[in-house]
Short mmCIF file of C-alpha atoms in Angstrom, two decimals:
data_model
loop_
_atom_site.label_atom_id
_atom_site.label_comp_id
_atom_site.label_asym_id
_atom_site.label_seq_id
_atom_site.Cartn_x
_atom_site.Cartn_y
_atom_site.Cartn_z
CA UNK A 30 -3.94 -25.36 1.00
CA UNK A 31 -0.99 -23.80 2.88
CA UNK A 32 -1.96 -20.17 4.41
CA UNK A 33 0.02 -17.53 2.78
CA UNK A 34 3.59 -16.76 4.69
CA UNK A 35 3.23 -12.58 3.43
CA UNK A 36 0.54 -11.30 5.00
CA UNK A 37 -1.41 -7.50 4.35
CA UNK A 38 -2.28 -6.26 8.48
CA UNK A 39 -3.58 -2.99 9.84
CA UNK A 40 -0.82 -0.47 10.45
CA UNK A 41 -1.17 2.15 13.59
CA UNK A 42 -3.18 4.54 11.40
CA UNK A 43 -5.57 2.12 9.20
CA UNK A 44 -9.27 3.51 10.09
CA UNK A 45 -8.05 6.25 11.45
CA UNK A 46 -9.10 9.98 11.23
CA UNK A 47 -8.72 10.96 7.72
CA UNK A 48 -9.22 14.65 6.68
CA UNK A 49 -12.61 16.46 6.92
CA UNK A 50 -15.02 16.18 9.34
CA UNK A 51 -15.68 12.08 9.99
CA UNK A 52 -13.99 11.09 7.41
CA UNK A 53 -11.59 7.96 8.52
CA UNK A 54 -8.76 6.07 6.50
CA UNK A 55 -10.30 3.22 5.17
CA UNK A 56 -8.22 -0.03 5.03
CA UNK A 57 -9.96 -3.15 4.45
CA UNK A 58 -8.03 -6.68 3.93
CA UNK A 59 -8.97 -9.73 2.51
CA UNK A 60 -10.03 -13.09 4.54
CA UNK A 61 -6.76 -14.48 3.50
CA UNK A 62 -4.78 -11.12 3.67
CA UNK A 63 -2.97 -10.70 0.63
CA UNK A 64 -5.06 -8.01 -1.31
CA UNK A 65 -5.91 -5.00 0.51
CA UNK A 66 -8.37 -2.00 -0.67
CA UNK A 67 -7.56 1.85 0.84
CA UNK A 68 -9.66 4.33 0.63
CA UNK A 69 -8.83 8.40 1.08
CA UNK A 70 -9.98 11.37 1.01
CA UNK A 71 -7.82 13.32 -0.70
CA UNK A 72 -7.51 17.37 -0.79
CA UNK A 73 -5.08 19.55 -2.43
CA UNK A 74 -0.57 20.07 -2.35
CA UNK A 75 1.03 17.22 -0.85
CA UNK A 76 -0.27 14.75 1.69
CA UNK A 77 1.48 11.71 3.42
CA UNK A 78 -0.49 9.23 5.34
CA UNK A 79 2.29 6.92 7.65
CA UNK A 80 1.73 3.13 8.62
CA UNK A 81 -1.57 2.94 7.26
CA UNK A 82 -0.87 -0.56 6.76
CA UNK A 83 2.25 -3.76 6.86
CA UNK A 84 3.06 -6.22 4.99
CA UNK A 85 4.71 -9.29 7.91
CA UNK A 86 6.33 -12.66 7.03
CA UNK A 87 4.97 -15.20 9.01
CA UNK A 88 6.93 -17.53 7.68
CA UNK A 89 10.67 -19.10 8.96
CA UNK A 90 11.98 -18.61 5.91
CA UNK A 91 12.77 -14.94 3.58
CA UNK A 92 10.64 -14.14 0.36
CA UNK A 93 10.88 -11.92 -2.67
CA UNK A 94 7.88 -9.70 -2.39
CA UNK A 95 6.08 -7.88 -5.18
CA UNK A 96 2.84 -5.92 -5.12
CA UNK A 97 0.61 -5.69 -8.23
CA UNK A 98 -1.98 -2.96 -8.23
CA UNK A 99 -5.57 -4.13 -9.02
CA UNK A 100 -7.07 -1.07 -8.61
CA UNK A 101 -5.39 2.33 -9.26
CA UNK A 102 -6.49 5.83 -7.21
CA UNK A 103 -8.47 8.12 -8.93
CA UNK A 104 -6.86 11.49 -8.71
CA UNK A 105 -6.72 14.41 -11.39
CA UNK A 106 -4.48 15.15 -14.36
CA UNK A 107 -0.86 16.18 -12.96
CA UNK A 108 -1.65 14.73 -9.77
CA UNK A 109 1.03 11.88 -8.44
CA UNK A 110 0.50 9.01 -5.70
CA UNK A 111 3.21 6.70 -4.62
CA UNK A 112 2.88 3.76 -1.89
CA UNK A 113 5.54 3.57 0.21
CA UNK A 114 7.14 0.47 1.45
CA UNK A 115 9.18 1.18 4.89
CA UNK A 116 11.63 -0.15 7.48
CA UNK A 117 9.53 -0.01 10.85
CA UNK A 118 11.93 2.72 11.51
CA UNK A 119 11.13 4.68 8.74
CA UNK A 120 13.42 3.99 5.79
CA UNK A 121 12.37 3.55 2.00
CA UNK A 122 12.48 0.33 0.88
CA UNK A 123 10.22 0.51 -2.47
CA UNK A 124 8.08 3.11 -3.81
CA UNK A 125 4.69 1.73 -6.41
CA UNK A 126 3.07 4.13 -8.60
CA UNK A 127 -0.69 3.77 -7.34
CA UNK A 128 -2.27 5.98 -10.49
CA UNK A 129 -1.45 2.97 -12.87
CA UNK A 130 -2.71 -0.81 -12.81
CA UNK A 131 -1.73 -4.06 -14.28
CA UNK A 132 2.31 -3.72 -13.60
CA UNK A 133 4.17 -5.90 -10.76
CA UNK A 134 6.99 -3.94 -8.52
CA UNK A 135 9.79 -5.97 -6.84
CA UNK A 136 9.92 -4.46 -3.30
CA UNK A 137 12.72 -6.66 -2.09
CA UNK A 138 12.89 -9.90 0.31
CA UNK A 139 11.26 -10.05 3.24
CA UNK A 140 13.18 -11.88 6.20
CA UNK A 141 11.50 -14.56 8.24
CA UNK A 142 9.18 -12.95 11.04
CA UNK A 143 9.68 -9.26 9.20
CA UNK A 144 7.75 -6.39 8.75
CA UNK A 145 7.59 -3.40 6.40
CA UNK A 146 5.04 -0.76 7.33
CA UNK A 147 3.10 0.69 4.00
CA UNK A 148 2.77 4.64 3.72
CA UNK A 149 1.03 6.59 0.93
CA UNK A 150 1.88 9.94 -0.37
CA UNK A 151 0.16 12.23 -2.72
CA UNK A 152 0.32 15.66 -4.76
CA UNK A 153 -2.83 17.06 -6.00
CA UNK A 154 -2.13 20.65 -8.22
CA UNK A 155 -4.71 23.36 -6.80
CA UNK A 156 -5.77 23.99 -9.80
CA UNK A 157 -7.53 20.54 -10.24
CA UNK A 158 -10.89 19.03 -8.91
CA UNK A 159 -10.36 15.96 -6.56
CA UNK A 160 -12.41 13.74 -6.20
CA UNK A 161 -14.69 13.49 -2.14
CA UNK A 162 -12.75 9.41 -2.03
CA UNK A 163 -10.71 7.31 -4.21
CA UNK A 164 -9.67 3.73 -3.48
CA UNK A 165 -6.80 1.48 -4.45
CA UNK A 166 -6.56 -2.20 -4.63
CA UNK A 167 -3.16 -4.02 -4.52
CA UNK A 168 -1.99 -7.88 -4.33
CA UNK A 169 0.87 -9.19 -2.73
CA UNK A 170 2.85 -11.66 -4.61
CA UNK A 171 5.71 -13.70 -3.14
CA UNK A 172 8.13 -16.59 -3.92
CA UNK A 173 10.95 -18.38 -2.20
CA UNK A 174 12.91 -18.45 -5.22
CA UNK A 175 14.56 -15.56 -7.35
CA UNK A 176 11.97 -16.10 -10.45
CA UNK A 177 9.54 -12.73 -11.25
CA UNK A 178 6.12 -13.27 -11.00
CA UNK A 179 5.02 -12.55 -14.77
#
């Protein structure tokens, strides 16, 4: 088997302090790197977590990236959660909706030796009850060719 050219790696903020008390940012990738779990602890009004994780090429050549979400956060009615796919110097590239599952986003191609740094931002009405953690599971998909993944 060839190793996968799109990699998931920890950004400068995976495990990290997270809010309340010891609480950290919990980023786990798998052996081969391209699913990744992340786990928050979420409170109320808008937070943004930055470089929690990146997506790198490791390849020579470019690929069209997608990212399918396994595993969707668990937040309450009215609430919103996006992942944010960056530049390294901080502009949007792609935004996926991590409160639904099952759909595949185009983020774009990814040029040989690149990186895009992964932030998440959510909004939580005060009015709601969030839950102490909620975790979401996403895939990287990628192909050398123009085709979408179905």
């Amino acid at each position: 088997a060839v190793n996968p050219p799109i990699v998931f790696d920890e950004g400068s903020n995976a495990n990290q302090a997270d809010l309340g008390g010891d609480n950290t940012i919990e980023v786990s990738i798998s052996p081969q790197g391209t699913e990744i779990t992340i786990t928050l602890h979420p409170t109320y009004q808008e937070t943004l977590y930055k470089d929690i994780a990146l997506i790198r090429n490791l390849d020579t050549r470019a690929y069209n990236v997608y990212i399918r979400v396994l595993t969707p956060l668990s937040l309450p009615s009215s609430s919103s959660a996006v992942l944010e796919i960056r530049s390294l110097a901080g502009a949007l590239i792609a935004s996926v909706d991590l409160l639904s599952t099952g759909s595949t986003t185009s983020i774009g191609s990814l040029g040989a030796g690149d990186v895009w740094s992964i932030w998440v931002r959510y909004t939580i009405p005060e009015q709601s009850s969030p839950p102490d953690l909620t975790s979401a599971t996403l895939r990287l998909i990628y192909t050398p060719s123009s085709e979408t993944p179905p």
